[in-house]
Short mmCIF file of C-alpha atoms in Angstrom, two decimals:
data_model
loop_
_atom_site.label_atom_id
_atom_site.label_comp_id
_atom_site.label_asym_id
_atom_site.label_seq_id
_atom_site.Cartn_x
_atom_site.Cartn_y
_atom_site.Cartn_z
CA MET A 1 -0.02 0.09 0.00
CA LEU A 2 2.79 2.35 0.64
CA ARG A 3 4.14 1.92 -3.02
CA LEU A 4 0.42 2.24 -4.28
CA THR A 5 0.01 5.52 -2.56
CA SER A 6 3.34 6.91 -3.53
CA VAL A 7 2.69 6.16 -7.19
CA CYS A 8 -0.79 7.71 -6.94
CA VAL A 9 0.56 10.89 -5.47
CA PHE A 10 3.17 11.10 -8.00
CA LEU A 11 0.65 10.66 -10.95
CA PHE A 12 -1.68 13.21 -9.56
CA SER A 13 0.52 16.17 -9.96
CA ALA A 14 2.78 14.93 -12.60
CA LEU A 15 -0.13 14.57 -15.13
CA SER A 16 -2.32 17.44 -13.74
CA VAL A 17 -1.84 19.90 -16.66
CA SER A 18 -0.28 17.77 -19.46
CA VAL A 19 -2.82 15.04 -19.89
CA ASP A 20 -6.62 15.42 -20.31
CA SER A 21 -8.08 15.31 -16.77
CA GLY A 22 -4.66 13.95 -15.67
CA TYR A 23 -5.36 14.95 -12.26
CA SER A 24 -8.06 12.50 -12.06
CA PHE A 25 -6.04 9.31 -12.61
CA GLY A 26 -4.12 9.55 -9.05
CA ALA A 27 -7.22 10.89 -7.47
CA VAL A 28 -9.49 8.13 -8.54
CA LEU A 29 -6.92 5.45 -7.78
CA LEU A 30 -6.52 6.79 -4.38
CA LEU A 31 -10.27 6.91 -3.83
CA LEU A 32 -10.70 3.20 -4.83
CA SER A 33 -7.68 2.27 -2.73
CA SER A 34 -9.28 3.90 0.40
CA THR A 35 -11.89 1.05 0.33
CA CYS A 36 -9.25 -1.26 1.89
CA LEU A 37 -9.79 0.62 5.19
CA LEU A 38 -12.99 -1.02 5.46
CA TRP A 39 -11.36 -4.48 6.10
CA GLN A 40 -7.88 -3.84 6.93
CA ARG A 41 -8.74 -1.32 9.82
CA PRO A 42 -5.31 0.07 10.32
CA ARG A 43 -4.71 2.09 13.54
CA LEU A 44 -4.91 5.69 12.47
CA GLY A 45 -4.32 7.53 15.80
CA LEU A 46 -6.27 10.34 14.78
CA GLU A 47 -5.61 13.70 16.73
CA ARG A 48 -7.43 16.98 17.28
CA GLN A 49 -5.83 18.61 14.41
CA ASP A 50 -6.73 15.91 12.11
CA TRP A 51 -10.38 16.06 13.15
CA LEU A 52 -10.26 19.81 12.61
CA LEU A 53 -9.28 19.40 8.86
CA ILE A 54 -11.82 16.68 8.38
CA ALA A 55 -14.38 18.79 9.96
CA ALA A 56 -13.65 21.63 7.60
CA LEU A 57 -14.05 19.41 4.58
CA LEU A 58 -17.31 18.04 5.92
CA VAL A 59 -18.86 21.30 6.86
CA TYR A 60 -17.98 22.67 3.38
CA PHE A 61 -19.74 19.77 1.80
CA SER A 62 -22.73 19.68 4.01
CA VAL A 63 -23.50 23.37 3.94
CA LEU A 64 -23.24 23.63 0.18
CA VAL A 65 -25.32 20.57 -0.38
CA ALA A 66 -27.95 21.35 2.07
CA ASN A 67 -28.24 24.86 0.40
CA MET A 68 -28.49 23.38 -3.06
CA LEU A 69 -31.25 21.07 -1.92
CA TYR A 70 -33.06 23.99 -0.45
CA HIS A 71 -32.90 25.93 -3.68
CA GLY A 72 -33.50 22.92 -6.04
CA ASP A 73 -30.32 23.35 -7.96
CA PRO A 74 -29.47 21.06 -10.65
CA ALA A 75 -27.88 17.83 -9.87
CA ARG A 76 -24.56 18.65 -11.55
CA GLU A 77 -24.02 21.37 -8.94
CA PHE A 78 -23.61 18.75 -6.29
CA ASP A 79 -20.58 17.45 -8.10
CA MET A 80 -18.18 19.98 -6.83
CA PRO A 81 -18.74 20.08 -3.19
CA LEU A 82 -18.82 16.18 -3.23
CA ARG A 83 -15.04 16.20 -3.94
CA ALA A 84 -14.56 17.61 -0.35
CA LEU A 85 -16.34 14.47 0.96
CA LEU A 86 -14.59 12.10 -1.25
CA VAL A 87 -11.25 13.42 -0.19
CA VAL A 88 -11.86 12.33 3.49
CA PRO A 89 -11.38 8.55 2.93
CA VAL A 90 -8.31 9.49 0.95
CA LEU A 91 -6.88 11.46 3.74
CA LEU A 92 -7.44 8.69 6.12
CA LEU A 93 -5.72 6.22 3.54
CA LEU A 94 -2.85 8.64 3.32
CA LEU A 95 -2.49 8.82 7.06
CA ALA A 96 -2.46 5.08 7.39
CA TYR A 97 -0.04 4.55 4.50
CA PRO A 98 1.85 7.78 3.95
CA PRO A 99 3.46 8.20 0.53
CA GLN A 100 7.25 8.72 0.10
CA PRO A 101 8.01 12.49 0.20
CA ALA A 102 10.08 11.98 -3.01
CA ALA A 103 6.87 10.98 -4.83
CA TRP A 104 5.07 14.13 -3.91
CA TRP A 105 7.98 16.59 -4.77
CA SER A 106 9.02 14.90 -7.86
CA GLY A 107 5.39 14.87 -9.01
CA VAL A 108 4.91 18.51 -8.31
CA ALA A 109 8.11 19.43 -10.32
CA VAL A 110 7.33 17.11 -13.25
CA GLY A 111 3.86 18.17 -13.49
CA ALA A 112 5.12 21.94 -13.78
CA ILE A 113 7.74 21.13 -16.36
CA ALA A 114 5.27 18.83 -18.58
CA GLY A 115 2.55 21.45 -18.48
CA ALA A 116 5.08 24.19 -19.48
CA ALA A 117 6.43 22.20 -22.24
CA LEU A 118 2.90 21.55 -23.65
CA ALA A 119 2.03 25.13 -23.19
CA LEU A 120 5.15 26.04 -25.19
CA TRP A 121 4.35 23.73 -27.92
CA GLN A 122 0.85 25.24 -28.10
CA PHE A 123 2.25 28.70 -28.29
CA THR A 124 4.90 28.01 -30.96
CA MET A 125 3.48 25.23 -33.03
CA GLN A 126 -0.26 25.70 -32.72
CA ASP A 127 -0.18 29.50 -32.74
CA MET A 128 -2.39 29.48 -29.60
CA VAL A 129 -2.30 33.03 -28.15
CA ARG A 130 -3.01 31.79 -24.68
CA PRO A 131 -1.94 28.32 -24.08
CA GLN A 132 -4.03 26.20 -21.89
CA GLY A 133 -2.23 23.01 -21.48
CA SER A 134 -4.48 20.09 -21.21
CA THR A 135 -7.21 22.16 -19.33
CA SER A 136 -10.17 23.80 -20.89
CA ASN A 137 -9.30 27.34 -19.94
CA ALA A 138 -5.89 29.27 -20.07
CA ILE A 139 -6.97 30.95 -16.52
CA HIS A 140 -7.08 27.62 -14.79
CA TYR A 141 -4.05 26.31 -16.53
CA GLY A 142 -2.03 29.50 -15.41
CA ASN A 143 -3.33 29.24 -11.79
CA VAL A 144 -2.32 25.52 -11.51
CA SER A 145 0.82 25.94 -13.21
CA MET A 146 1.79 28.96 -10.86
CA LEU A 147 0.65 26.61 -7.83
CA LEU A 148 2.83 23.80 -9.07
CA GLY A 149 5.84 26.19 -9.34
CA MET A 150 5.28 27.61 -6.00
CA LEU A 151 5.11 24.22 -4.42
CA SER A 152 8.25 23.26 -6.12
CA LEU A 153 9.77 26.31 -4.60
CA ALA A 154 8.62 25.27 -1.20
CA GLY A 155 10.20 21.86 -1.62
CA LEU A 156 13.76 23.14 -1.82
CA GLU A 157 14.02 23.12 1.75
CA TRP A 158 13.30 19.40 1.66
CA ALA A 159 15.78 19.01 -1.13
CA ARG A 160 18.61 20.45 0.76
CA THR A 161 18.37 17.61 3.46
CA GLN A 162 18.45 14.67 0.90
CA ARG A 163 21.50 12.50 0.16
CA ARG A 164 21.38 13.73 -3.49
CA ALA A 165 20.59 17.37 -2.53
CA ARG A 166 21.92 18.87 -5.89
CA PRO A 167 19.83 16.69 -8.25
CA TRP A 168 16.76 17.22 -6.13
CA SER A 169 17.36 21.06 -5.83
CA ALA A 170 17.88 21.27 -9.67
CA LEU A 171 14.71 19.34 -10.37
CA LEU A 172 12.50 21.52 -7.98
CA LEU A 173 14.13 24.71 -9.19
CA ALA A 174 13.34 23.66 -12.80
CA GLY A 175 9.75 23.00 -11.56
CA CYS A 176 9.47 26.37 -10.03
CA LEU A 177 10.67 28.33 -13.02
CA ALA A 178 8.70 26.05 -15.40
CA GLY A 179 5.51 26.74 -13.30
CA VAL A 180 6.14 30.48 -13.55
CA PHE A 181 6.93 30.46 -17.10
CA GLY A 182 3.63 28.45 -17.82
CA SER A 183 1.54 31.00 -15.95
CA ILE A 184 3.27 33.79 -17.75
CA LEU A 185 2.71 32.19 -21.13
CA SER A 186 -1.04 31.61 -20.24
CA GLY A 187 -1.62 35.46 -19.90
CA SER A 188 -3.64 34.67 -16.87
CA ARG A 189 -3.05 37.85 -14.65
CA GLY A 190 -4.72 36.74 -11.63
CA GLY A 191 -2.23 34.04 -10.84
CA TRP A 192 0.57 36.39 -11.11
CA ILE A 193 -0.46 38.08 -7.91
CA ALA A 194 0.27 34.86 -6.10
CA LEU A 195 3.98 34.99 -7.29
CA PRO A 196 5.24 37.70 -5.02
CA VAL A 197 3.15 36.87 -2.08
CA CYS A 198 4.42 33.02 -2.03
CA VAL A 199 7.93 33.90 -2.72
CA LEU A 200 7.73 36.39 0.12
CA LEU A 201 6.14 33.84 2.39
CA ILE A 202 8.84 31.27 1.59
CA ALA A 203 11.74 33.78 1.87
CA MET A 204 10.39 34.87 5.22
CA HIS A 205 10.50 31.22 6.62
CA ASN A 206 13.93 30.59 5.32
CA ALA A 207 15.20 33.86 6.69
CA ARG A 208 13.85 32.82 10.18
CA ALA A 209 15.47 29.40 9.85
CA HIS A 210 18.74 30.17 8.22
CA GLY A 211 19.30 33.92 8.27
CA LYS A 212 18.06 37.21 6.73
CA ARG A 213 20.28 36.85 3.74
CA TYR A 214 17.76 34.42 2.33
CA LEU A 215 15.13 37.07 2.32
CA VAL A 216 17.39 39.70 0.62
CA ILE A 217 18.50 37.18 -1.98
CA ALA A 218 14.90 35.94 -2.72
CA VAL A 219 13.41 39.48 -2.97
CA SER A 220 16.31 40.50 -5.11
CA THR A 221 16.08 37.64 -7.47
CA MET A 222 12.30 38.02 -7.84
CA ALA A 223 12.63 41.73 -8.63
CA VAL A 224 15.14 40.86 -11.35
CA LEU A 225 13.16 38.14 -12.72
CA MET A 226 9.94 40.22 -12.96
CA VAL A 227 11.71 43.20 -14.44
CA THR A 228 13.29 40.88 -17.08
CA ALA A 229 10.02 39.18 -17.93
CA TYR A 230 8.31 42.43 -18.29
CA TYR A 231 10.74 44.05 -20.61
CA VAL A 232 11.60 40.92 -22.82
CA PRO A 233 10.42 41.41 -26.52
CA HIS A 234 6.78 40.40 -26.94
CA SER A 235 6.43 39.93 -23.21
CA PRO A 236 2.99 38.45 -22.25
CA ILE A 237 3.25 40.33 -18.95
CA ARG A 238 3.68 43.72 -20.42
CA GLU A 239 0.94 43.18 -22.98
CA ARG A 240 -1.61 41.92 -20.50
CA THR A 241 -0.75 44.59 -18.04
CA ALA A 242 -1.03 47.29 -20.61
CA MET A 243 -4.36 45.88 -21.71
CA ALA A 244 -5.75 45.84 -17.96
CA VAL A 245 -4.55 49.29 -17.41
CA THR A 246 -6.29 50.44 -20.49
CA GLU A 247 -9.51 48.65 -19.50
CA VAL A 248 -9.51 49.92 -16.07
CA GLU A 249 -9.04 53.57 -17.45
CA LYS A 250 -12.06 53.06 -19.54
CA MET A 251 -14.27 51.68 -16.74
CA ASN A 252 -16.95 54.56 -17.33
CA ASP A 253 -17.15 53.62 -21.05
CA PRO A 254 -20.20 51.22 -21.60
CA ALA A 255 -18.24 49.72 -24.51
CA ASN A 256 -15.90 48.43 -21.76
CA ALA A 257 -18.36 45.94 -20.47
CA THR A 258 -17.43 43.54 -23.44
CA THR A 259 -13.62 43.37 -22.37
CA SER A 260 -12.35 40.91 -19.77
CA ILE A 261 -11.93 43.24 -16.81
CA GLY A 262 -15.15 45.19 -17.68
CA GLN A 263 -17.09 41.69 -17.71
CA ARG A 264 -15.49 40.77 -14.38
CA PHE A 265 -16.60 44.21 -12.80
CA GLU A 266 -20.09 43.82 -13.94
CA ALA A 267 -20.19 40.16 -12.75
CA TRP A 268 -18.83 41.30 -9.31
CA HIS A 269 -21.31 44.26 -8.98
CA THR A 270 -24.16 42.25 -10.12
CA ALA A 271 -23.38 39.34 -7.56
CA LEU A 272 -22.78 41.81 -4.84
CA LEU A 273 -26.21 43.57 -5.18
CA LEU A 274 -27.93 40.31 -5.46
CA SER A 275 -26.34 38.86 -2.44
CA CYS A 276 -27.41 41.73 -0.45
CA GLU A 277 -31.12 41.01 -1.18
CA HIS A 278 -30.74 37.43 0.22
CA PRO A 279 -27.85 37.64 2.54
CA LEU A 280 -28.22 34.41 4.72
CA LEU A 281 -29.03 31.63 2.30
CA GLY A 282 -28.49 33.42 -1.02
CA ILE A 283 -30.62 32.58 -4.20
CA GLY A 284 -29.17 29.40 -5.58
CA ARG A 285 -27.63 28.70 -8.96
CA ASN A 286 -31.05 28.91 -10.78
CA GLY A 287 -32.09 31.88 -9.04
CA TYR A 288 -28.80 33.61 -9.89
CA MET A 289 -29.19 32.92 -13.42
CA ASP A 290 -32.81 33.82 -13.60
CA GLU A 291 -32.08 37.15 -11.82
CA LYS A 292 -29.41 37.95 -14.33
CA LYS A 293 -31.61 37.48 -17.14
CA GLN A 294 -34.24 39.60 -15.54
CA TRP A 295 -31.70 42.31 -15.21
CA VAL A 296 -30.74 42.24 -18.77
CA ARG A 297 -34.40 42.54 -19.81
CA GLU A 298 -34.55 45.63 -17.49
CA GLY A 299 -31.48 47.10 -18.91
CA LYS A 300 -29.70 46.90 -15.39
CA MET A 301 -26.83 44.92 -17.02
CA GLY A 302 -25.43 44.04 -20.31
CA PRO A 303 -26.01 40.69 -22.11
CA ASP A 304 -22.26 39.82 -22.23
CA THR A 305 -22.07 38.23 -18.64
CA SER A 306 -25.70 36.97 -18.30
CA ASP A 307 -24.89 33.36 -19.53
CA ALA A 308 -21.91 33.07 -17.23
CA THR A 309 -22.75 30.52 -14.38
CA ASN A 310 -20.53 32.11 -11.91
CA ALA A 311 -19.33 35.38 -10.65
CA HIS A 312 -15.67 35.19 -11.59
CA ASN A 313 -14.86 35.42 -7.93
CA ASP A 314 -15.13 32.36 -5.43
CA TYR A 315 -16.13 34.67 -2.56
CA LEU A 316 -18.93 36.49 -4.48
CA ASP A 317 -20.01 33.52 -6.24
CA VAL A 318 -20.67 31.44 -3.19
CA LEU A 319 -22.29 34.54 -1.30
CA VAL A 320 -24.78 35.16 -3.94
CA LYS A 321 -25.59 31.53 -4.32
CA ARG A 322 -25.17 30.16 -0.87
CA GLY A 323 -25.39 33.38 1.27
CA ALA A 324 -23.32 34.07 4.40
CA SER A 325 -23.66 30.46 5.57
CA GLY A 326 -21.78 29.27 2.38
CA LEU A 327 -19.25 31.91 2.48
CA LEU A 328 -18.37 30.96 6.26
CA ALA A 329 -18.08 27.43 5.17
CA LEU A 330 -15.66 28.50 2.20
CA PHE A 331 -13.66 30.55 4.80
CA GLY A 332 -13.50 27.35 6.88
CA LEU A 333 -12.12 25.26 3.89
CA PHE A 334 -9.24 27.87 3.41
CA PHE A 335 -8.46 29.10 6.79
CA VAL A 336 -8.75 25.98 8.96
CA PRO A 337 -6.10 24.24 6.88
CA LEU A 338 -4.04 27.42 6.65
CA CYS A 339 -4.07 27.74 10.24
CA LEU A 340 -2.98 24.16 10.88
CA PHE A 341 -0.17 24.34 8.42
CA ALA A 342 0.99 27.63 9.62
CA ARG A 343 1.02 26.33 13.13
CA ALA A 344 3.19 23.27 12.18
CA LEU A 345 5.63 25.70 10.45
CA ARG A 346 6.18 27.37 13.73
CA ARG A 347 7.09 24.29 15.52
CA ARG A 348 10.51 22.71 16.02
CA ALA A 349 9.90 19.49 13.85
CA ALA A 350 12.13 20.85 10.99
CA ASN A 351 11.72 17.72 8.84
CA ALA A 352 7.98 18.54 8.65
CA HIS A 353 8.61 22.15 7.66
CA PRO A 354 8.50 21.67 3.96
CA PHE A 355 5.23 20.07 3.86
CA ALA A 356 3.87 22.66 6.27
CA LEU A 357 5.11 25.36 4.02
CA GLY A 358 3.54 23.64 1.06
CA GLY A 359 0.31 23.70 2.71
CA VAL A 360 0.55 27.46 3.49
CA VAL A 361 1.54 28.04 -0.22
CA LEU A 362 -1.48 25.84 -1.26
CA CYS A 363 -4.07 27.73 0.84
CA THR A 364 -2.38 31.16 0.02
CA CYS A 365 -2.76 30.56 -3.67
CA TYR A 366 -6.34 29.59 -3.41
CA LEU A 367 -7.14 32.57 -1.36
CA ILE A 368 -5.58 34.73 -4.13
CA PHE A 369 -6.85 32.78 -7.27
CA GLY A 370 -10.44 33.09 -5.95
CA LEU A 371 -10.24 36.94 -6.05
CA THR A 372 -10.39 36.93 -10.11
CA THR A 373 -12.05 33.62 -10.80
CA SER A 374 -14.37 30.98 -9.58
CA SER A 375 -11.88 28.09 -9.06
CA LEU A 376 -14.20 25.95 -6.86
CA THR A 377 -16.95 25.70 -9.64
CA LEU A 378 -14.77 23.60 -11.79
CA ASN A 379 -13.47 20.04 -11.29
CA ILE A 380 -9.87 20.97 -11.68
CA GLY A 381 -10.14 23.76 -9.25
CA ILE A 382 -11.65 21.95 -6.27
CA ILE A 383 -9.60 18.71 -6.93
CA MET A 384 -6.31 20.62 -7.03
CA LEU A 385 -7.01 22.30 -3.64
CA VAL A 386 -8.53 19.28 -1.60
CA PHE A 387 -6.36 16.49 -2.67
CA PRO A 388 -2.90 18.21 -2.47
CA MET A 389 -4.15 19.38 1.06
CA ALA A 390 -4.83 15.76 2.02
CA MET A 391 -1.37 14.75 0.57
CA LEU A 392 0.48 17.46 2.29
CA TRP A 393 -1.26 16.99 5.48
CA ALA A 394 -0.58 13.17 5.58
CA LEU A 395 3.14 13.92 4.77
CA LEU A 396 3.36 16.39 7.48
CA ARG A 397 1.82 14.28 10.11
CA HIS A 398 4.05 11.30 9.17
CA ALA A 399 7.27 13.63 9.42
CA GLN A 400 5.90 14.81 12.87
CA HIS A 401 5.63 11.40 14.34
CA GLY A 402 9.18 10.63 12.83
CA ALA A 403 10.53 13.49 14.73
CA ARG A 404 9.16 12.02 18.14
#
């Protein structure tokens, strides 16, 4: 079982954005394998912090499903929160049979590199203006690519402690650069916000553990790379940034409602106003779509965003559909794991720090991604949150037990 969980964990990240629904292979295998817990019954030794993480997942599932039943939403809406329930037996399996750390870190790096290679091929050979890897949308590919890159960067602390430190460090550094490169190539501006935040978090942790020079080196390197990426010929960063500035400057122009940023602002404004009318339980998915169509007929909003099934923002989307109760459940899904990982990062079990740092990076990335897109309304979005969360937590708990 230890070998099986290691293989599944590797495949999950390694195939995530380079093979169609590649993230599902490892996830489904882990879910099927978790059925062995019914007859093998290993001693899990769950502690309070394990139960807190499980509770955050179950509360998110329960609150959203209850709300969907109340509003009579379509059956397909239940698919996304169901992932939070299905990851619980996977978490128990990984706690009982923790994967090899090498399987996790190599999978993250290989996934970032493979995704960037596919995106580069799409950009150069297929003339795709905004490569999307194996996903259906450049935004989600760009976000996942950035996530894999930042997780690879967090793994450098683990690589330094290995017998073959240099090859491992080279692989994870390549994964970091490939993940950032893939995100830049996708032109997904929302994911770029996560880069300086995550680099700063990782640098601050290393500065606390190894001296302030790490913080200075990291910040200086990031500044040089960002300036270089901005000023290289045909830079996607410069082009997309200039486009964003132009669209923001023209916010008062009615024609701007057809642009990317204009549509987002209109979607956010509409969701916020509708949520104020139904603050506690929201209006559900059907109610949200019906209200938008009514607003179009009344001339309160343009038709360009009326067919969008989400608000292009995780927080506003859950607020308008599920109300304040759903928003609190979402915050629990983000902040309970974040606090658990951050608490482990402050403790003395140094061998657990890379996994704790990876968990902090994971939750931070999703907190940022949710500002400009609705990650959790898509399969890749929710799976790339809850399954890595379970993997990192199991690796963290195993490392903590090994330090005792």
